[in-house]
Amino acid sequence: PGRWAWSGRGSPHPPPPQSFTPLRAPWVSYADGLFVTDYFTRTPRKLSPFRSFASIELFHFHIPEDTVIAVWNLITFKEQGGTFGDQCPDRSITVYFRSGAPSVINPLHTHFPRDTAVPGSFALTLTWTLPNRTTGVFNVTSPLPGDWFLAAHLPKDEGKISVKGLYEECQYLFQPQLIVQRLVNIAVLYPGYVTEQSMAPHNRSCLYKVFVPSYTSQVLVEVLQCRAAEGCPLWLRVRAKAPPLHNSTALDCREHTPCQLVLDLPFWQHWYYVLVEKHPGVPGTISFQVIVQLTDCSRPSLARPPFLPSSASMNMPHSFGSTGGLALGDSPPSADPNGTKHPVPIHTASPASEACWPVRPTLRNELDTFSVHFYIFFGPNVSVPPDRPAVFVINLLPVLDSGGVLNLELRLNVSSLCGENVTVFGCLNHEVPLTSSDNASVTCETESMAGFLLSVNATASLSRLRIPYPQTGSWYLSLRSLCATEHGFEPCSNVTAEVYLRAYLSPCINDCGIYGQCKLLRTNNYLYAACECKAGWNGWGCTDNAEAFSYGFQLLSTLLLCLSNVMFVPPVAIAIRSHYLMEAAVYIFTMFFSTFYHACDQPGIVVFCIMDYDVLQFCDFLGSLMSVWVTVIAMARLQPVVLYLLGAMLLSMALQMDRHGLWNMLGPSLFALGIMAIAWTARTIRRRHCYPPTWKRWAFYLCPGALIAAAAVLLYAFVETEENYFYIHSIWHLLIAGSVGFLLPPRAKTSGRLGSLPRRKGCGYQLCVNEQEELGLVDPAVASINSICTS
């Protein structure tokens, strides 16, 4: 990735490569700010039709702090056979964007498992503007910093099964590029200190940021001593994690005196951005003061002191984003070039945030990838008192834990209620606990955050919650017991409820059930898990049975694929009768492993595996190709054992390289046909007569056998789909076995075994051909002999 910087008034140099959309400043302009632009790109990847989340392509980006705009340049192009795919059809490409974790997508509109929370994401569909190339742009103003994930896929196809290498497939390649523009040297506000500012006429806004540590129940931002030509023509906007937007929490200072903005329950361990913006059309210079005060809920009677000792638990990052940042334990300077700072009296906390409750940590026990159990100290039974909530924290590691499923389970001990109508509510919130003392915990939502609600009572004593691909960081669970009355829920008088709490991280929901397989996937250095469903089941956890195969259909398809191999019994009998013992052994091998391979290869629950699946598949493929090889060698009437060994070694090598490659399977077969053609041509030239010599052999055996084999190959290559696979592949078994019965020649025998024939003396040798034996119509032992002997 390239990297360069320029000021807000200049132009970039050098320009970013490829299709770069010029960066436009967001809806606010930041005066005297230095903009730095970073450019990131990812390697193009081939997109696949959507079947499940395992078939999507995932891209991981990281957006730095203080970013004011992020632009994704989405490049898509076609390829066919290593060249531009101008003749490839236009297929729409869907791209999903989400901050913090991969998107939970559902393009097929299937049902999610019960008790599953589905987080939202942005979606964008790309359409083609050129025959083989298209681009799209996705802008995000003031994006949230941290990890961003892009997921892309093609629409679901018709399910055709194509033979690899039969023709050049159209490939759709997708490459995202990210350009971010961020501000540097943003002024930092220190809690309890006044910052003086003068806004020149040509400036429209001033941007600040303040760090909010843990156990902060309230943030108060105030504009003081605003001096302008008329009133205080300023807007005060505040937003967590990123610079404010038009819909952020705002206050018009002309209509409110004093100009105070109060934020209850702020996000812990994050930067809050404060934007003071001037109303349009206001002339002259405006001077004002900005102060931020944080209320420490662990000390409800005091706000955070303006001077933090070195042992304070503020946990502020060492870098504040501006030069000369303070280290922990240092006090802010008394004066700086932009204004003076001095402490102000400390206000008391508001009644809504009088106290905070202790947060009980959980013990993290990692069992495997995305298999983590969170144990509670002195748990798993939790006592919920009537007068205060019980708060727990679950810490998910950055990036590492976002590719699994967060599971939460509450089970109420009904015997602990003492006959009272008690309901225990649980609120799961990200990055800050919901600990208000009123009954707002029933909704788990405030103006600035939304959580997940769980409830258990004597009627429904069990509640579950699943969050696929959760955002990392701290998740807080607040448990509160309330009693139902005629006027709603009220605090209970004297009942302590007991709840069994279980929290764990798993790769997939219920391990994808019996009709799915949980797959661990990787994109570069990022791991994530997803379900791949079978037998017509769909959904995120393979629980949607709208298109599922019934048990009868699964049994019928298994029997068709397995019992159709019985068609190899006639070729085995013919081979044994004609003394082709090697060929008969190969046909038996093929019949056996094809039967048990298809019994093990079924997508449903009618499955029977006698050995490892990979071994069965290899033996099935090897037996099928060896059947063709030995049949063609027998038709050539070549008996050297070296040819059989050569075929076995070549086919084993080809299958080990690629079992599904067209030429790896077709090459040895064509080689065998070439040997047969050479042998037949040599006999034709030597005899001066077409070989095989009789028209009946051609009319009743060779031509029908070749037509049957050709029909089988055409069905296999061009007709098979996922829907008709059970029928078409069973017909393939029948046709291939039937063609072998027609093409296998009769045993070549010399007339000496049938009786002594006169032999002319002289040089050379005799070649005796029995017409009846060549046709394979009657038993040569009882037929009349009509031999043609030539020297």
XYZ file of C-alpha atoms in Angstrom, residues 75-637:
563
model
C -13.150 -2.970 -9.060
C -14.655 -5.975 -10.834
C -13.526 -7.550 -14.087
C -14.147 -10.728 -16.074
C -11.705 -13.337 -17.310
C -12.128 -16.345 -19.562
C -9.216 -18.578 -20.422
C -6.627 -16.067 -19.238
C -8.055 -13.250 -21.390
C -10.752 -10.624 -20.956
C -14.194 -12.176 -20.766
C -16.054 -9.903 -23.139
C -18.463 -12.716 -23.988
C -19.229 -13.590 -20.368
C -22.728 -12.701 -19.178
C -23.228 -9.782 -16.823
C -23.850 -11.118 -13.328
C -24.667 -8.752 -10.503
C -22.209 -8.633 -7.610
C -23.379 -7.916 -4.076
C -20.964 -6.348 -1.588
C -21.615 -6.042 2.168
C -19.897 -3.662 4.600
C -19.781 -3.908 8.374
C -17.675 -2.395 11.123
C -16.201 -4.556 13.870
C -17.061 -8.009 12.494
C -18.081 -9.748 9.252
C -21.596 -9.177 7.950
C -24.300 -11.700 8.777
C -25.935 -11.947 5.355
C -29.066 -13.717 4.147
C -29.490 -13.171 0.387
C -31.707 -16.264 0.009
C -34.131 -14.992 2.686
C -33.940 -18.161 4.751
C -34.983 -18.539 8.378
C -32.455 -18.007 11.140
C -32.351 -20.355 14.128
C -34.406 -19.411 17.142
C -33.032 -16.877 19.620
C -30.561 -15.533 17.053
C -29.821 -11.807 16.876
C -28.995 -10.607 13.355
C -26.810 -7.469 13.251
C -27.292 -5.051 10.400
C -24.859 -4.141 7.613
C -24.585 -2.032 4.483
C -25.256 -3.703 1.119
C -24.336 -2.559 -2.374
C -25.063 -4.181 -5.763
C -22.641 -3.528 -8.623
C -23.914 -3.343 -12.192
C -21.766 -3.574 -15.310
C -20.831 -0.420 -17.195
C -18.265 -1.927 -19.598
C -18.189 -5.333 -21.364
C -15.497 -6.754 -19.104
C -14.968 -4.252 -16.293
C -16.943 -2.169 -13.835
C -16.207 -0.035 -10.804
C -18.219 1.140 -7.849
C -17.633 3.642 -5.072
C -18.837 3.452 -1.474
C -18.248 6.509 0.720
C -18.513 6.577 4.515
C -18.272 9.944 6.243
C -16.666 9.832 9.696
C -16.497 6.027 9.811
C -16.009 4.163 13.053
C -12.325 3.350 13.564
C -11.029 -0.192 13.748
C -11.764 -3.305 11.742
C -14.045 -3.216 8.701
C -15.074 -6.264 6.708
C -16.259 -6.576 3.122
C -18.089 -9.658 1.841
C -18.802 -10.214 -1.863
C -20.508 -12.951 -3.881
C -22.305 -13.718 -7.131
C -26.010 -14.629 -7.334
C -27.054 -18.215 -6.737
C -26.622 -20.331 -9.890
C -28.866 -23.042 -11.308
C -26.788 -25.812 -9.744
C -25.326 -27.305 -12.923
C -22.541 -29.832 -12.372
C -19.805 -29.045 -14.891
C -16.803 -31.167 -15.713
C -13.610 -29.352 -14.849
C -11.603 -28.481 -17.949
C -14.395 -29.212 -20.444
C -14.643 -25.553 -21.395
C -13.243 -22.237 -20.250
C -15.369 -20.932 -17.415
C -16.119 -17.261 -16.890
C -14.385 -15.894 -13.831
C -15.494 -12.758 -12.021
C -12.664 -11.137 -10.069
C -13.232 -8.573 -7.338
C -10.664 -6.175 -5.893
C -11.483 -3.567 -3.213
C -9.330 -0.537 -2.557
C -9.615 1.776 0.436
C -8.651 5.437 0.603
C -8.993 7.154 3.996
C -8.529 10.797 4.860
C -7.897 11.579 8.503
C -7.139 14.598 10.619
C -4.008 14.923 12.706
C -3.316 17.100 15.739
C -6.919 17.265 16.916
C -7.065 19.333 20.091
C -7.609 17.305 23.257
C -9.959 18.441 26.009
C -9.037 17.610 29.585
C -11.913 16.941 31.976
C -12.509 19.830 34.333
C -10.400 22.364 32.452
C -11.597 25.261 30.346
C -10.358 25.601 26.770
C -10.615 29.040 25.195
C -11.094 29.345 21.441
C -11.535 32.079 18.860
C -13.184 31.178 15.579
C -12.032 33.361 12.691
C -14.573 34.548 10.091
C -13.266 32.167 7.441
C -13.516 29.132 9.762
C -16.747 27.226 10.208
C -15.981 24.809 13.039
C -13.584 23.609 15.704
C -13.075 19.954 16.525
C -11.947 18.503 19.863
C -11.817 15.102 21.469
C -11.873 13.827 25.038
C -11.122 10.357 26.369
C -13.838 8.699 28.480
C -12.430 6.059 30.870
C -14.235 3.179 32.517
C -16.821 3.723 35.240
C -17.985 7.004 33.730
C -21.731 7.450 34.064
C -22.122 10.859 32.476
C -20.373 13.276 30.107
C -21.240 16.963 30.268
C -20.046 19.285 27.475
C -20.642 23.020 27.920
C -19.928 26.145 25.879
C -19.231 29.165 28.101
C -18.791 32.913 27.559
C -19.807 32.859 23.943
C -19.141 36.320 22.475
C -20.460 37.219 19.035
C -22.243 40.020 17.224
C -25.639 38.651 18.231
C -26.365 35.830 20.669
C -24.330 32.631 20.460
C -24.682 31.358 16.849
C -23.053 28.001 17.505
C -24.017 24.344 17.198
C -22.620 21.875 19.718
C -22.354 18.294 18.453
C -20.925 15.254 20.247
C -20.285 11.742 18.984
C -18.426 8.709 20.286
C -15.483 7.066 18.466
C -15.587 9.275 15.330
C -16.143 12.934 14.363
C -19.804 14.025 14.543
C -22.299 13.722 11.707
C -25.477 15.630 10.884
C -27.549 13.153 12.936
C -25.258 13.096 15.973
C -26.347 14.401 19.355
C -26.561 18.175 18.880
C -27.616 21.349 20.658
C -28.311 24.846 19.290
C -26.648 27.309 21.616
C -28.943 30.157 20.459
C -31.944 28.399 21.965
C -30.412 26.971 25.135
C -28.795 28.895 27.928
C -26.535 27.617 29.323
C -25.360 25.630 26.303
C -24.933 22.233 27.947
C -25.034 18.803 26.341
C -25.376 15.857 28.718
C -24.662 12.247 27.677
C -25.723 9.525 30.075
C -24.083 6.096 30.021
C -21.236 6.925 27.603
C -19.109 4.236 26.010
C -16.141 3.340 28.171
C -12.527 3.449 27.020
C -13.290 5.484 23.885
C -12.671 8.936 22.506
C -15.620 11.345 22.322
C -15.465 14.026 19.644
C -16.826 17.508 20.276
C -17.617 19.739 17.305
C -18.419 23.432 17.758
C -19.878 24.658 14.472
C -20.822 28.169 13.450
C -24.191 28.909 11.911
C -23.901 29.813 8.212
C -23.831 33.455 7.313
C -22.578 34.719 10.674
C -19.933 37.445 10.216
C -17.077 38.347 12.481
C -14.998 36.449 14.982
C -16.617 34.332 17.665
C -14.836 33.589 20.933
C -16.030 30.985 23.405
C -14.913 28.482 26.030
C -15.408 24.709 26.061
C -15.400 22.533 29.150
C -15.995 18.809 29.579
C -16.812 17.160 32.884
C -17.003 13.422 33.514
C -19.017 11.905 36.347
C -17.369 8.978 38.068
C -20.143 6.586 39.081
C -17.878 4.850 41.576
C -17.844 8.152 43.511
C -21.360 9.487 42.944
C -20.880 12.702 44.897
C -17.901 13.834 42.854
C -17.029 14.398 39.256
C -13.670 13.323 37.939
C -11.026 15.628 39.437
C -9.183 17.933 37.088
C -5.856 16.552 38.271
C -5.315 12.819 37.967
C -2.673 11.206 40.186
C -0.299 8.693 38.683
C -2.235 5.827 40.234
C -5.516 6.802 38.600
C -7.315 4.136 36.669
C -8.133 6.335 33.728
C -6.272 4.079 31.291
C -5.927 6.874 28.771
C -3.813 5.984 25.716
C -0.262 7.280 25.780
C -0.821 9.099 22.487
C -3.552 11.731 22.552
C -3.401 12.392 18.833
C -1.530 15.698 19.187
C 2.070 16.673 19.725
C 3.185 17.003 23.286
C 0.569 14.635 24.679
C 0.499 14.064 28.423
C 1.731 10.951 30.075
C -0.312 9.370 32.822
C -0.098 11.256 36.031
C 0.852 14.608 34.432
C -1.448 17.574 34.763
C -2.478 19.626 31.736
C -0.459 22.762 31.081
C -1.755 25.935 32.578
C -1.512 27.731 29.265
C -0.878 26.984 25.598
C -0.719 29.017 22.393
C -4.414 28.489 21.551
C -5.905 29.516 24.866
C -5.738 29.222 28.624
C -6.881 26.304 30.726
C -7.807 26.470 34.354
C -9.844 24.208 36.628
C -13.469 24.980 37.344
C -15.696 23.917 40.217
C -16.760 20.270 40.110
C -20.469 19.588 39.694
C -22.235 16.725 41.388
C -23.705 13.826 39.508
C -27.236 13.870 38.214
C -29.892 11.823 39.979
C -30.103 9.385 37.090
C -26.508 8.355 37.642
C -26.159 8.340 41.391
C -24.129 5.152 41.643
C -22.670 2.315 39.658
C -22.474 -1.289 40.706
C -19.368 -3.472 40.743
C -18.698 -5.405 37.579
C -17.873 -9.059 38.138
C -15.254 -10.386 35.704
C -15.378 -13.747 33.967
C -12.641 -16.303 33.541
C -11.754 -17.062 29.945
C -11.063 -20.734 29.201
C -9.969 -21.398 25.603
C -10.667 -24.955 24.470
C -10.101 -24.623 20.719
C -10.500 -22.144 17.870
C -13.745 -20.216 18.519
C -14.439 -22.564 21.410
C -14.194 -20.459 24.563
C -16.073 -20.784 27.846
C -16.531 -17.825 30.184
C -16.719 -18.943 33.797
C -18.066 -16.750 36.583
C -16.263 -16.663 39.876
C -18.357 -18.373 42.544
C -20.746 -19.415 39.757
C -22.399 -20.544 37.575
C -25.396 -19.853 39.878
C -25.895 -16.106 40.272
C -27.910 -14.407 42.997
C -29.855 -11.359 41.802
C -30.824 -9.156 44.777
C -34.008 -7.089 44.642
C -32.386 -3.702 45.214
C -29.566 -3.646 42.664
C -28.491 -5.328 39.426
C -25.782 -7.941 39.069
C -23.329 -6.928 36.337
C -20.888 -9.201 34.515
C -18.365 -8.507 31.770
C -17.387 -10.781 28.872
C -14.244 -9.725 27.025
C -13.900 -10.765 23.384
C -10.404 -10.457 21.985
C -9.916 -8.081 19.037
C -10.306 -9.716 15.606
C -9.736 -13.208 17.022
C -13.210 -13.736 18.528
C -15.349 -11.982 15.918
C -15.537 -14.987 13.573
C -17.592 -17.222 15.881
C -20.939 -17.142 17.710
C -21.477 -15.641 21.158
C -23.971 -17.775 23.119
C -25.739 -16.741 26.288
C -28.100 -18.874 28.365
C -30.168 -17.947 31.423
C -32.003 -20.558 33.513
C -34.107 -19.485 36.486
C -34.260 -21.513 39.686
C -38.014 -21.334 40.255
C -37.718 -22.597 43.835
C -35.822 -19.439 44.807
C -38.817 -17.155 44.057
C -40.768 -18.153 47.159
C -44.044 -17.999 45.248
C -43.564 -14.391 44.076
C -44.273 -13.297 40.501
C -40.657 -12.414 39.796
C -39.141 -11.830 36.362
C -35.381 -11.601 35.919
C -34.382 -9.332 33.037
C -30.960 -9.505 31.455
C -29.543 -6.715 29.295
C -26.528 -7.468 27.157
C -24.850 -4.267 25.972
C -21.636 -3.569 24.152
C -18.943 -1.408 25.749
C -21.055 -0.037 28.613
C -23.395 -1.673 31.161
C -26.992 -0.552 31.496
C -27.225 0.042 35.247
C -29.914 2.704 35.653
C -31.937 2.434 38.833
C -35.375 2.814 37.219
C -37.306 0.271 35.179
C -35.666 1.192 31.882
C -33.771 -2.077 32.049
C -36.852 -3.775 30.631
C -36.090 -2.295 27.208
C -32.253 -2.400 27.301
C -32.166 0.704 25.123
C -31.273 4.353 25.534
C -30.952 7.221 23.091
C -27.323 6.373 22.354
C -27.228 2.580 22.544
C -29.267 -0.546 21.989
C -28.839 -3.891 23.684
C -30.264 -7.396 23.726
C -33.003 -8.336 26.161
C -33.432 -11.696 27.892
C -36.067 -12.549 30.472
C -36.919 -15.577 32.602
C -39.789 -16.191 35.005
C -41.680 -19.052 36.586
C -43.504 -19.799 33.298
C -40.537 -19.537 30.915
C -37.523 -20.446 33.019
C -35.039 -20.718 30.124
C -33.857 -17.992 27.743
C -31.137 -18.142 25.100
C -29.391 -15.601 22.909
C -27.032 -16.202 19.991
C -25.045 -13.442 18.304
C -23.215 -14.608 15.164
C -20.037 -12.692 14.379
C -20.133 -10.476 17.493
C -18.210 -7.256 17.709
C -15.130 -7.609 19.856
C -14.451 -5.723 23.052
C -16.335 -5.782 26.343
C -19.903 -7.070 26.565
C -21.749 -6.279 29.789
C -24.629 -8.350 31.114
C -26.859 -6.660 33.689
C -29.309 -8.919 35.562
C -32.199 -7.329 37.432
C -35.208 -8.833 39.200
C -38.583 -7.077 38.986
C -42.003 -8.099 40.196
C -45.075 -7.869 38.004
C -47.929 -5.764 39.411
C -51.061 -4.148 38.068
C -49.082 -1.029 37.197
C -46.276 -2.859 35.402
C -42.948 -3.984 36.757
C -41.700 -2.699 40.062
C -38.702 -3.536 42.268
C -39.262 -6.602 44.354
C -39.502 -6.261 48.100
C -37.523 -9.078 49.634
C -36.872 -11.849 47.059
C -33.415 -12.825 45.844
C -33.690 -14.748 42.586
C -31.162 -17.390 41.635
C -30.168 -17.730 37.973
C -27.896 -20.220 36.219
C -25.725 -18.274 33.763
C -23.790 -19.833 30.913
C -21.768 -17.843 28.357
C -19.532 -19.338 25.698
C -18.144 -18.793 22.226
C -18.679 -21.485 19.579
C -17.693 -21.742 15.899
C -21.236 -22.317 14.583
C -24.781 -22.414 15.929
C -25.384 -25.885 17.378
C -22.511 -27.163 15.231
C -24.786 -26.719 12.150
C -27.025 -29.628 13.195
C -27.197 -33.027 11.492
C -27.758 -31.514 8.042
C -24.757 -29.202 8.002
C -21.027 -29.040 8.422
C -19.228 -26.328 10.377
C -16.233 -25.164 8.342
C -13.293 -23.137 9.584
C -12.395 -20.636 6.858
C -9.509 -18.240 6.438
C -8.899 -15.081 4.481
C -5.258 -14.087 4.767
C -4.642 -14.051 8.536
C -8.293 -13.786 9.574
C -10.212 -16.889 10.684
C -13.980 -17.319 10.730
C -16.465 -20.181 10.791
C -19.590 -20.835 8.738
C -22.103 -23.611 8.092
C -22.340 -25.502 4.823
C -25.748 -27.183 4.572
C -26.776 -30.325 2.707
C -29.869 -32.353 1.774
C -31.762 -29.205 0.779
C -31.487 -27.594 4.218
C -30.618 -23.895 4.331
C -30.110 -21.060 6.748
C -27.364 -19.749 8.975
C -27.507 -22.851 11.175
C -28.932 -25.278 8.563
C -32.347 -25.150 10.257
C -34.518 -23.960 7.353
C -36.303 -27.017 5.948
C -38.376 -25.259 3.279
C -36.488 -27.115 0.518
C -35.229 -30.046 2.586
C -35.216 -33.603 1.252
C -37.560 -36.001 3.008
C -36.268 -39.213 4.533
C -37.998 -41.244 1.812
C -36.325 -39.218 -0.914
C -32.925 -39.593 0.730
C -33.428 -43.366 0.987
C -34.597 -43.599 -2.623
C -31.643 -41.595 -3.959
C -29.175 -43.707 -1.977
C -30.701 -46.948 -3.226
C -30.693 -45.701 -6.823
C -27.036 -44.750 -6.763
C -25.964 -47.923 -4.963
C -28.150 -50.572 -6.618
C -27.505 -49.212 -10.122
C -23.988 -50.655 -9.759
C -25.542 -54.140 -9.858
C -25.551 -53.620 -13.627
C -21.870 -54.627 -13.506
C -22.878 -58.210 -12.697
C -23.565 -59.147 -16.397
C -20.161 -57.798 -17.561
C -18.503 -59.765 -14.759
C -20.305 -62.950 -15.873
C -19.384 -62.348 -19.512
C -15.758 -61.712 -18.570
C -15.532 -64.893 -16.483
C -17.239 -66.926 -19.220
C -14.749 -65.626 -21.776
C -11.818 -66.276 -19.394
C -11.057 -62.557 -18.872
C -10.259 -62.994 -15.213
C -8.245 -59.778 -14.891
C -11.100 -57.759 -16.369
C -13.662 -59.495 -14.157
C -11.610 -58.603 -11.062
C -11.495 -54.946 -12.110
C -15.275 -54.872 -12.690
C -15.905 -56.388 -9.265
C -13.544 -53.828 -7.707
C -15.415 -51.002 -9.467
C -18.843 -52.291 -8.501
C -17.871 -52.702 -4.847
C -16.243 -49.308 -4.299
C -18.770 -47.384 -6.410
C -21.580 -48.825 -4.297
C -20.032 -47.945 -0.950
C -18.660 -44.619 -2.154
C -22.148 -43.428 -3.075
C -23.509 -44.835 0.176
C -20.975 -42.627 2.004
C -21.351 -39.610 -0.293
C -25.018 -38.868 0.445
C -25.880 -35.381 1.738
C -28.553 -36.485 4.204
C -28.712 -38.889 7.112
C -28.977 -42.067 4.992
C -25.217 -42.498 4.985
C -23.074 -45.588 5.452
C -19.273 -45.414 5.311
C -17.162 -48.561 5.610
C -13.898 -46.604 5.500
C -12.561 -43.095 5.103
C -14.416 -40.999 2.521
C -11.263 -39.999 0.672
C -10.224 -43.646 0.275
C -13.642 -44.597 -1.081
C -13.598 -41.720 -3.552
C -10.128 -42.575 -4.834
C -10.989 -46.254 -5.274
C -14.244 -45.392 -7.054
C -12.510 -43.101 -9.523
C -9.645 -45.537 -10.018
C -12.000 -48.477 -10.578
C -14.075 -46.556 -13.129
C -11.056 -45.560 -15.197
C -9.418 -48.976 -14.871
C -12.620 -50.559 -16.193
C -12.315 -48.453 -19.338
C -8.608 -49.230 -19.608
C -8.820 -53.017 -19.302
C -11.859 -53.152 -21.615
C -10.079 -51.251 -24.358
C -6.882 -53.322 -23.939
C -8.989 -56.500 -24.143
C -10.640 -55.203 -27.319
C -7.158 -54.723 -28.767
C -6.432 -58.399 -27.889
